[in-house]
Amino acid sequence: MAVAFRGSRGGGLGGSNGGLRSFFSYRIFVSAMFTLLFIATLSVILTSHPSASHLNPSLPTTGNAYVQRTFLAIKSDPLKTRLGLIYKQANDHMMLVNAYAAYARKLKLDISKQLRSFDDLAKNITELTTKPNYQSSLFEAESAVDEDVLRQFEKEVKEKVKIARSMIAETKESYDNQLKIQKLKDTIFAVNELLIKAKKNGAFASLIAAKSVPKSLHCLAMRLMDEMVAHPEKYGEEARAAEFEDPSLYHYAIFSDNVIAVSVVVRSVVKNAKEPWKHVFHVVTDRMNLAAMKVWFKMRPVEGGAHVEVKAVEDFGFLNSSYVPVLRQLESAKLQKFYFESGGENATKDGSGMKFRNPKSLSMLNHLRFYLPEMYPKLHKILFLDDDVVVQKDLTGLWRIDLDGKVNGAVETCFGSFHRFGQYLNFSHPLIKARFNPKACAWAYGMNIFDLDAWRREKCTEQYHYWQNLNEERMLWNLDTLPPGLITFYSLTKSLDKSWHVLGLGYNPSISMDEINTAAVIHYNGNMKPWLDIAMNQYKNLWTKYVDNDMEFVQMCNFGL
């Protein structure tokens, strides 16, 4: 028993001391662990960022950025931070003021005073930051920033900023409105440029359409040629009729390579003539279309007993290059280069000039009008008609007009300052300037009554040759027939009543129908010829009603559809 008791008591004391030792040992262990953890963490931080002096001034936004900023904040000078903010504010407002000044210059506003104010303010702000005392005390000093100087710098900056904001507030609305106006002007200008370009392209396309041979016209010429080949016995040469040289009859000259156009002119004259058997038509074409023209008038004789003579240019032997300046010029290498070697890329840039690059403007069919007295030596008067006219009344009254000794009877086309000599001739050339009046009124080719006796007396063909030779380099006028006509018949033209000849049906959609209905001759001058698809619909029927639709080839070639 005694042994057991001692053992029990001793065991109790031993257990109590062991528990205390265990408790204190645990506390020490935990403390040691936390201490080691803290030291390890601190070691990692210090190892990763050993010195604040080696830190990049632009702090990262990830990782240990917070710790970096903390160390930088401890070591940075707060006055320098404040200086940087003030300098940035001054620089930002200087840039803003310069921007408004640039807007004013761009808009060309009538605000020179405000513009000078903006320029001066921007200059003042720039000079403020470059003052020597500020440079030495604030920006170049290696030591701490002088707080008094900084306060003075901040005060001046705030004054300039206040002025800048006030000026911007006053002018912002007007500048915004002016910018909108300028943008609108720029848009209008850009659209206008596109419109001009579209007009040039349209004019060029229209010119191509006008100068090209339409399918229907080509078809008609081919079928007429085929008819002659198939039946040559029907279309042999006939004896020359006496009427072709009878000066007591009414003679017309029509020079063209367009079969359907010539037939309309002849048909319209005859249908409106009171005595059609007294009318004689002298049709001249090129060699290629001669057969087609002869077959047409053989198959479709003119009504009323009128007479038609068809000849080719080549049938007039005197028309050769040794006598005719145009033919000699066409053989020139320079002129051939002008026509056929001109860069196609410039075509749309000068749509108006393309008209004069068409070789037809120098073709003999166009210039035959200057040789009428020699072509028809036994005639006293002759009426010249273009192939794009339609006759609506009896024209015999033209032969009864007294031309007062002048050569050419024509309708004048000038009104106001338009269609004067100055528009057709180069008055910067001394010869033109010395001989002609730029304000002299121009007249129209297309319906001209010529007194061939007066022509011979005045030697007009010689005058034409003289001026055409001088214009070989195209220095006096652009290549065409009206300018040399104006020169040749200068002071030799009698003005006719405008009702004889109304022009513009090939380009002007605004001609009144009253004016057209009272006209003796209507003229489709311009690109929109009545036999083309681009013709103006309101005038086209005035031409198509004279088309001989009963002619089988016309139906086969779809004319008038």
XYZ file of C-alpha atoms in Angstrom, residues 83 248 340 526 558:
5
model
C 6.739 71.569 -59.966
C -32.322 80.041 -163.542
C -3.032 60.324 -134.366
C -24.010 70.009 -131.624
C -33.986 49.771 -137.647
